[in-house]
Tab-separated table of C-alpha atoms and ligand atoms in Angstrom:
chain	number	residue	atom	x	y	z
A	1	MET	CA	69.855	3.955	-4.944
A	2	SER	CA	71.522	6.292	-2.444
A	3	SER	CA	72.983	4.852	0.754
A	4	THR	CA	70.122	6.417	2.733
A	5	LEU	CA	66.875	4.823	1.628
A	6	GLN	CA	63.948	7.181	1.122
A	7	ALA	CA	60.778	5.562	2.473
A	8	ALA	CA	57.116	6.378	1.912
A	9	VAL	CA	53.846	4.900	3.169
A	10	ILE	CA	50.640	4.415	1.180
A	11	GLY	CA	47.566	4.147	3.414
A	12	LEU	CA	47.731	6.070	6.687
A	13	GLY	CA	45.259	4.065	8.787
A	14	ASN	CA	45.700	1.700	11.706
A	15	ILE	CA	48.734	-0.446	10.767
A	16	SER	CA	50.608	2.461	9.172
A	17	SER	CA	51.675	3.570	12.666
A	18	VAL	CA	53.882	0.441	12.891
A	19	HIS	CA	55.440	1.142	9.477
A	20	ILE	CA	56.006	4.824	10.266
A	21	GLU	CA	57.663	3.976	13.589
A	22	GLN	CA	59.849	1.306	11.967
A	23	TRP	CA	61.003	3.546	9.108
A	24	GLN	CA	61.711	6.364	11.538
A	25	LYS	CA	63.920	4.278	13.778
A	26	ALA	CA	65.707	2.231	11.075
A	27	ASP	CA	69.355	3.031	10.394
A	28	GLY	CA	70.001	4.394	6.920
A	29	VAL	CA	66.334	5.134	6.199
A	30	GLU	CA	64.539	8.454	5.969
A	31	LEU	CA	60.755	8.491	6.057
A	32	VAL	CA	59.865	11.231	3.601
A	33	ALA	CA	56.214	10.965	2.613
A	34	GLY	CA	52.804	9.417	3.103
A	35	ALA	CA	49.662	9.156	0.978
A	36	ASP	CA	46.016	8.456	1.750
A	37	ILE	CA	42.727	9.283	0.024
A	38	ASN	CA	41.587	10.615	3.387
A	39	ALA	CA	42.878	14.219	3.558
A	40	GLU	CA	42.430	14.294	7.332
A	41	ALA	CA	44.728	11.266	7.760
A	42	VAL	CA	47.279	12.961	5.473
A	43	ALA	CA	47.206	16.206	7.469
A	44	LYS	CA	47.574	14.302	10.733
A	45	ALA	CA	50.609	12.348	9.462
A	46	GLN	CA	52.212	15.535	8.114
A	47	ASP	CA	51.812	17.293	11.476
A	48	ALA	CA	52.885	14.325	13.592
A	49	HIS	CA	55.873	13.180	11.546
A	50	GLY	CA	57.022	16.166	9.490
A	51	ILE	CA	56.628	14.246	6.227
A	52	ARG	CA	55.215	15.356	2.873
A	53	GLY	CA	51.610	14.320	2.449
A	54	PHE	CA	49.634	13.385	-0.665
A	55	THR	CA	46.061	12.378	-1.375
A	56	ASP	CA	47.155	10.681	-4.611
A	57	TRP	CA	49.691	7.883	-4.172
A	58	ARG	CA	50.836	8.050	-7.820
A	59	GLU	CA	51.620	11.734	-7.467
A	60	MET	CA	53.646	10.842	-4.376
A	61	LEU	CA	55.656	8.260	-6.361
A	62	ASP	CA	56.192	10.781	-9.183
A	63	LYS	CA	57.354	13.592	-6.912
A	64	ILE	CA	59.260	11.677	-4.225
A	65	GLU	CA	60.694	8.741	-6.179
A	66	PRO	CA	61.132	6.706	-2.972
A	67	ASP	CA	63.382	3.643	-2.715
A	68	VAL	CA	61.016	1.689	-0.460
A	69	VAL	CA	57.258	1.908	0.015
A	70	SER	CA	54.928	0.425	2.593
A	71	ILE	CA	51.504	-0.535	1.261
A	72	CYS	CA	49.091	-0.286	4.194
A	73	THR	CA	45.794	-0.025	2.318
A	74	PRO	CA	42.934	-2.556	2.243
A	75	PRO	CA	43.794	-5.754	0.296
A	76	ALA	CA	41.817	-4.770	-2.839
A	77	MET	CA	44.370	-2.035	-3.616
A	78	HIS	CA	47.498	-4.130	-3.127
A	79	ARG	CA	47.642	-5.341	-6.754
A	80	GLU	CA	47.454	-1.962	-8.450
A	81	MET	CA	49.859	-0.300	-6.016
A	82	GLY	CA	52.237	-3.251	-5.662
A	83	VAL	CA	52.629	-3.876	-9.386
A	84	GLU	CA	53.146	-0.198	-10.143
A	85	CYS	CA	55.789	0.207	-7.429
A	86	LEU	CA	57.656	-2.856	-8.738
A	87	GLN	CA	57.503	-1.555	-12.308
A	88	ARG	CA	59.004	1.715	-11.107
A	89	GLY	CA	61.841	-0.197	-9.397
A	90	VAL	CA	60.564	0.600	-5.890
A	91	SER	CA	60.894	-2.133	-3.241
A	92	VAL	CA	57.691	-2.870	-1.366
A	93	MET	CA	56.753	-3.944	2.127
A	94	CYS	CA	53.115	-4.887	1.486
A	95	GLU	CA	50.713	-5.587	4.306
A	96	LYS	CA	49.093	-9.013	4.416
A	97	PRO	CA	47.078	-10.585	2.889
A	98	LEU	CA	48.821	-10.393	-0.487
A	99	ALA	CA	45.583	-9.324	-2.196
A	100	ALA	CA	41.805	-9.598	-1.988
A	101	ASP	CA	41.691	-12.660	-4.254
A	102	VAL	CA	43.852	-15.205	-6.069
A	103	PRO	CA	43.902	-13.544	-9.556
A	104	ASP	CA	45.180	-10.287	-8.023
A	105	GLY	CA	47.718	-12.282	-6.032
A	106	GLU	CA	48.902	-14.086	-9.178
A	107	GLU	CA	49.474	-10.742	-10.899
A	108	ILE	CA	51.545	-9.385	-8.031
A	109	ALA	CA	53.577	-12.590	-7.796
A	110	ALA	CA	54.293	-12.504	-11.542
A	111	ALA	CA	55.428	-8.869	-11.329
A	112	ALA	CA	57.589	-9.654	-8.281
A	113	ARG	CA	59.298	-12.560	-10.095
A	114	GLU	CA	60.147	-10.214	-12.995
A	115	ALA	CA	61.319	-7.277	-10.897
A	116	GLU	CA	64.716	-6.453	-9.515
A	117	ALA	CA	63.051	-4.537	-6.694
A	118	LYS	CA	62.002	-6.583	-3.634
A	119	PHE	CA	58.434	-7.393	-2.677
A	120	MET	CA	57.847	-8.631	0.857
A	121	VAL	CA	54.493	-9.471	2.402
A	122	ALA	CA	54.232	-8.422	6.030
A	123	TYR	CA	53.307	-11.781	7.540
A	124	CYS	CA	54.889	-10.523	10.731
A	125	HIS	CA	54.396	-13.666	12.843
A	126	ARG	CA	57.386	-15.224	11.054
A	127	TRP	CA	59.416	-12.825	13.219
A	128	HIS	CA	57.316	-13.268	16.365
A	129	PRO	CA	59.690	-14.494	19.097
A	130	THR	CA	57.392	-17.301	20.324
A	131	ILE	CA	56.982	-18.595	16.742
A	132	ILE	CA	60.762	-18.472	16.267
A	133	ALA	CA	61.048	-20.577	19.451
A	134	VAL	CA	58.427	-23.051	18.158
A	135	LYS	CA	60.395	-23.355	14.927
A	136	GLN	CA	63.570	-24.126	16.883
A	137	VAL	CA	61.759	-26.952	18.720
A	138	LEU	CA	60.279	-28.394	15.519
A	139	ASP	CA	63.522	-28.158	13.564
A	140	ALA	CA	65.355	-29.975	16.386
A	141	GLY	CA	62.915	-32.882	15.966
A	142	THR	CA	61.972	-32.740	19.665
A	143	ILE	CA	58.288	-33.640	19.220
A	144	GLY	CA	58.905	-35.892	16.223
A	145	ARG	CA	56.694	-35.955	13.142
A	146	SER	CA	53.928	-33.342	13.387
A	147	LEU	CA	50.447	-34.852	13.291
A	148	MET	CA	48.132	-32.054	14.471
A	149	PHE	CA	48.400	-28.253	14.293
A	150	ARG	CA	45.934	-25.932	15.975
A	151	CYS	CA	45.924	-22.148	15.940
A	152	ALA	CA	43.137	-19.891	17.178
A	153	PHE	CA	43.202	-16.125	16.696
A	154	ALA	CA	39.726	-15.178	17.811
A	155	GLY	CA	38.011	-12.622	19.991
A	156	TRP	CA	35.623	-9.706	20.043
A	157	ASN	CA	36.349	-6.815	17.656
A	158	ILE	CA	33.627	-4.664	16.181
A	159	PHE	CA	34.483	-4.207	12.500
A	160	SER	CA	31.149	-3.011	11.085
A	161	GLY	CA	32.111	0.000	8.928
A	162	ASN	CA	35.766	-1.078	8.694
A	163	HIS	CA	37.259	-2.235	5.358
A	164	ARG	CA	37.199	-5.775	6.842
A	165	ALA	CA	33.390	-5.702	6.615
A	166	SER	CA	33.475	-5.124	2.836
A	167	LEU	CA	33.845	-8.128	0.523
A	168	LYS	CA	35.079	-5.845	-2.265
A	169	LEU	CA	37.774	-4.126	-0.192
A	170	ALA	CA	38.965	-7.052	1.944
A	171	GLY	CA	38.039	-10.148	-0.086
A	172	GLY	CA	36.948	-11.842	3.157
A	173	GLY	CA	36.591	-11.265	6.874
A	174	ALA	CA	38.178	-12.958	9.873
A	175	LEU	CA	39.503	-15.876	7.821
A	176	MET	CA	41.158	-13.605	5.228
A	177	ASP	CA	42.469	-11.261	7.910
A	178	ASN	CA	43.636	-13.477	10.787
A	179	GLY	CA	43.249	-16.916	9.205
A	180	SER	CA	45.808	-15.865	6.599
A	181	HIS	CA	48.288	-15.130	9.413
A	182	ALA	CA	47.639	-18.614	10.869
A	183	ALA	CA	47.981	-20.314	7.466
A	184	ASP	CA	51.256	-18.479	6.869
A	185	ILE	CA	52.544	-19.550	10.290
A	186	TYR	CA	51.705	-23.161	9.351
A	187	GLN	CA	53.540	-22.752	6.030
A	188	TYR	CA	56.564	-21.256	7.768
A	189	LEU	CA	56.729	-23.997	10.405
A	190	LEU	CA	55.538	-27.114	8.627
A	191	GLY	CA	55.306	-26.522	4.878
A	192	ARG	CA	52.624	-26.166	2.263
A	193	ILE	CA	48.912	-26.902	2.587
A	194	ALA	CA	47.538	-29.695	0.391
A	195	ASN	CA	43.731	-29.421	0.841
A	196	VAL	CA	41.214	-27.525	2.964
A	197	SER	CA	37.670	-27.624	4.291
A	198	CYS	CA	35.924	-24.723	5.959
A	199	ARG	CA	32.875	-23.158	7.551
A	200	ALA	CA	32.741	-19.356	7.482
A	201	GLY	CA	29.758	-17.143	8.174
A	202	THR	CA	28.432	-13.799	9.322
A	203	LYS	CA	26.963	-14.523	12.725
A	204	VAL	CA	26.767	-11.336	14.777
A	205	GLN	CA	28.023	-8.156	13.125
A	206	ASP	CA	26.610	-6.081	10.309
A	207	MET	CA	29.144	-7.022	7.654
A	208	GLU	CA	29.338	-8.694	4.232
A	209	THR	CA	32.262	-10.863	5.295
A	210	ASP	CA	32.708	-13.692	7.797
A	211	ASP	CA	32.951	-12.844	11.495
A	212	VAL	CA	33.341	-16.496	12.590
A	213	ALA	CA	35.250	-19.178	10.676
A	214	ILE	CA	36.926	-22.513	11.122
A	215	MET	CA	39.238	-24.083	8.557
A	216	ILE	CA	40.603	-27.606	8.703
A	217	PHE	CA	43.280	-28.775	6.348
A	218	GLU	CA	45.943	-31.322	5.564
A	219	GLY	CA	49.532	-30.290	4.980
A	220	GLN	CA	51.596	-31.725	2.160
A	221	ASN	CA	53.529	-33.527	4.920
A	222	GLY	CA	50.320	-35.234	6.117
A	223	CYS	CA	49.861	-33.099	9.256
A	224	TYR	CA	46.223	-32.176	9.973
A	225	GLY	CA	45.522	-28.556	10.862
A	226	GLU	CA	42.775	-26.473	12.408
A	227	ILE	CA	42.487	-22.687	12.277
A	228	ILE	CA	39.823	-20.917	14.334
A	229	VAL	CA	39.177	-17.214	13.831
A	230	GLY	CA	36.448	-14.744	14.659
A	231	TYR	CA	35.668	-11.117	15.338
A	232	SER	CA	32.455	-12.013	17.186
A	233	LEU	CA	33.626	-14.527	19.795
A	234	PRO	CA	33.514	-12.884	23.254
A	235	GLY	CA	36.756	-13.099	25.155
A	236	SER	CA	40.203	-13.664	23.748
A	237	HIS	CA	40.958	-17.059	22.236
A	238	THR	CA	44.567	-17.158	21.213
A	239	GLU	CA	45.613	-20.801	21.260
A	240	PHE	CA	48.560	-22.488	19.683
A	241	ARG	CA	49.597	-26.150	19.826
A	242	ILE	CA	51.273	-28.798	17.720
A	243	ILE	CA	51.125	-32.524	18.478
A	244	GLY	CA	53.845	-34.814	17.127
A	245	ASP	CA	54.415	-38.554	17.414
A	246	LYS	CA	56.998	-38.061	20.208
A	247	GLY	CA	55.142	-35.412	22.209
A	248	PHE	CA	53.482	-32.037	21.887
A	249	LEU	CA	54.143	-28.345	22.321
A	250	ARG	CA	51.895	-25.514	23.274
A	251	LEU	CA	51.973	-21.792	23.801
A	252	ASP	CA	49.647	-20.818	26.611
A	253	ASP	CA	50.837	-17.247	26.275
A	254	TYR	CA	51.213	-16.680	22.540
A	255	PHE	CA	52.790	-13.292	23.094
A	256	ALA	CA	55.403	-14.030	25.766
A	257	GLY	CA	55.786	-17.818	25.836
A	258	PRO	CA	57.437	-19.990	26.990
A	259	VAL	CA	56.974	-22.876	24.573
A	260	LYS	CA	55.853	-25.771	26.789
A	261	ILE	CA	56.867	-29.235	25.644
A	262	TRP	CA	55.586	-32.597	26.882
A	263	LEU	CA	57.344	-35.771	25.744
A	264	ARG	CA	55.854	-39.280	25.573
A	265	GLU	CA	59.141	-40.924	26.524
A	266	THR	CA	59.756	-38.995	29.747
A	267	GLN	CA	56.105	-38.055	30.488
A	268	GLN	CA	57.599	-34.746	31.654
A	269	TRP	CA	57.054	-31.089	30.834
A	270	SER	CA	59.923	-28.820	29.874
A	271	GLU	CA	60.147	-25.265	28.601
A	272	HIS	CA	61.933	-23.816	25.589
A	273	ALA	CA	63.027	-20.220	26.058
A	274	VAL	CA	61.756	-17.502	23.756
A	275	PRO	CA	64.333	-15.180	22.170
A	276	ALA	CA	64.192	-11.462	22.927
A	277	GLY	CA	62.806	-8.965	20.436
A	278	ASN	CA	59.536	-8.101	18.803
A	279	ARG	CA	58.094	-9.183	15.498
A	280	PHE	CA	58.004	-5.809	13.793
A	281	ASP	CA	61.669	-5.030	14.555
A	282	GLY	CA	62.631	-8.419	13.123
A	283	GLU	CA	60.394	-8.043	10.087
A	284	PHE	CA	61.684	-4.608	9.071
A	285	ALA	CA	65.340	-5.482	9.753
A	286	HIS	CA	64.907	-8.524	7.496
A	287	PHE	CA	63.293	-6.485	4.699
A	288	LEU	CA	66.051	-3.878	4.798
A	289	ALA	CA	68.741	-6.570	4.749
A	290	ALA	CA	67.069	-8.078	1.652
A	291	VAL	CA	66.815	-4.676	-0.061
A	292	ARG	CA	70.534	-4.159	0.623
A	293	GLY	CA	71.314	-7.562	-0.892
A	294	GLU	CA	72.412	-9.120	2.410
A	295	THR	CA	69.773	-11.866	2.600
A	296	GLU	CA	66.997	-13.559	0.633
A	297	LEU	CA	63.406	-12.623	1.468
A	298	LEU	CA	61.643	-15.069	3.770
A	299	SER	CA	58.083	-13.891	3.074
A	300	THR	CA	57.634	-13.356	-0.645
A	301	ALA	CA	54.738	-12.762	-3.021
A	302	ASP	CA	54.987	-16.483	-3.854
A	303	THR	CA	54.742	-17.709	-0.254
A	304	ALA	CA	51.875	-15.276	0.311
A	305	LEU	CA	50.196	-16.484	-2.901
A	306	HIS	CA	50.140	-19.994	-1.435
A	307	VAL	CA	48.276	-18.622	1.601
A	308	GLN	CA	45.919	-16.695	-0.711
A	309	LYS	CA	45.118	-19.924	-2.556
A	310	ALA	CA	44.511	-21.835	0.695
A	311	ILE	CA	42.144	-19.145	2.010
A	312	GLY	CA	40.417	-18.878	-1.390
A	313	ALA	CA	39.895	-22.658	-1.440
A	314	ALA	CA	38.568	-22.526	2.129
A	315	TYR	CA	35.929	-19.937	1.170
A	316	GLU	CA	34.984	-22.081	-1.820
A	317	ASP	CA	34.455	-25.069	0.466
A	318	ALA	CA	32.511	-22.937	2.967
A	319	ARG	CA	30.035	-22.003	0.220
A	320	ARG	CA	29.439	-25.730	-0.479
A	321	LYS	CA	28.697	-26.426	3.178
A	322	GLY	CA	29.878	-30.026	3.094
A	323	VAL	CA	27.800	-33.196	3.132
A	324	PRO	CA	24.221	-32.696	4.420
A	325	VAL	CA	23.122	-34.848	7.335
A	326	SER	CA	19.571	-36.132	6.958
B	1	LIG	N1	50.429	-7.355	10.031
B	1	LIG	C1	49.444	-7.125	10.880
B	1	LIG	O1	49.447	-7.635	11.991
B	1	LIG	C2	48.311	-6.229	10.430
B	1	LIG	C3	47.557	-5.548	11.395
B	1	LIG	C4	46.540	-4.702	10.932
B	1	LIG	C5	46.292	-4.560	9.568
B	1	LIG	N2	47.030	-5.265	8.678
B	1	LIG	C6	46.756	-5.151	7.227
B	1	LIG	O2	47.054	-3.826	6.804
B	1	LIG	C7	46.133	-3.402	5.789
B	1	LIG	C8	45.424	-2.134	6.284
B	1	LIG	O3	44.759	-2.419	7.493
B	1	LIG	P1	44.371	-1.244	8.530
B	1	LIG	O4	43.828	-1.915	9.730
B	1	LIG	O5	45.500	-0.306	8.694
B	1	LIG	O6	43.189	-0.558	7.719
B	1	LIG	P2	42.567	0.897	7.885
B	1	LIG	O7	41.230	0.804	7.288
B	1	LIG	O8	42.736	1.381	9.297
B	1	LIG	O9	43.537	1.811	6.988
B	1	LIG	C9	43.588	1.719	5.580
B	1	LIG	C10	43.917	3.108	5.039
B	1	LIG	O10	44.063	3.007	3.616
B	1	LIG	C11	43.507	4.188	3.054
B	1	LIG	N3	43.210	4.015	1.644
B	1	LIG	C12	42.180	3.334	1.084
B	1	LIG	N4	42.237	3.431	-0.257
B	1	LIG	C13	43.343	4.162	-0.562
B	1	LIG	C14	43.933	4.615	-1.783
B	1	LIG	N5	43.419	4.299	-2.983
B	1	LIG	N6	45.051	5.379	-1.699
B	1	LIG	C15	45.585	5.683	-0.499
B	1	LIG	N7	45.063	5.306	0.680
B	1	LIG	C16	43.956	4.537	0.655
B	1	LIG	C17	42.272	4.441	3.902
B	1	LIG	O11	41.784	5.763	3.766
B	1	LIG	C18	42.811	4.132	5.302
B	1	LIG	O12	43.354	5.287	5.930
B	1	LIG	C19	45.201	-4.582	5.552
B	1	LIG	O13	45.670	-5.329	4.458
B	1	LIG	C20	45.296	-5.384	6.853
B	1	LIG	O14	45.027	-6.774	6.705
B	1	LIG	C21	48.043	-6.066	9.091
């Protein structure tokens, strides 16, 4: 590997703009190429960023031999692309979720365990400043033992026609897409998930996947959790709170903070400051440090596989629909 890392992006849709920007501004990285099956997207990226464009991602790997690759395609392609990159010794920043289903996720995780190259899953909220602040409060023991976790990432987004509307391409809708972020945040803050229940359905939009879902679960530490997601819920419903036995914390503004804390003992509110920065800068700096051998990856194929299993189990429970009420 040369000291300047050659980077390439597979999938030149919506989220690729974040990856392109991050590779372009990172020290010691040169963004050299991009691939997409959509020739128009390839031409646009070539013109805008002066990179080499390909409509066949394998041809790009053959010709460019990059050191690091972003996978920004729909989840159903992550297995094939991720495993092949790892087998070629290419480190991967793969967009979340890990895959469209658990078997694909297992295959990626097995390949990642075998490989010397790094495989990170872009669960970017682990680097979101307000979540870092929440973690500081929890780790300090301020609110005591966590009893209840609640995270809502819901609003109104028309996704008919998008890959998120296709069961085959996405593996699920709002729960797979945003619920996986919430489940990963829970894992990062409070540990693994032990069991789940769920309702998920297609309520408003013309799509094969869920546009409204609610998942409740129990963590291995005994904390109960609730995740609310939806593409078809008018307004914006970003809520975040954790209740412990000594008090509770909440983020009224998930994006800017502060973390508000109320304690049983003092019956007073206080605020915990949010560090500066943005989640994508933190995420890419962390990945590059891991590729350079300076740190261990925080978001791996294995941690993402746990989320994949929790979401898969939630969909399984949603199909059962619980205990009928007569
Ligand atoms: N971390 C985040 O906050 C975040 C935000 C948005 C999307 N995502 C994730 O990123 C991934 C992509 O989402 P998006 O919104 O950018 O989707 P998108 O539909 O806008 O873009 C996907 C691109 O992949 C291309 N593609 C499909 N099959 C391909 C193939 N075989 N070879 C090359 N290119 C192919 C499509 O043509 C399209 O341009 C998803 O897994 C999604 O969950 C993450």
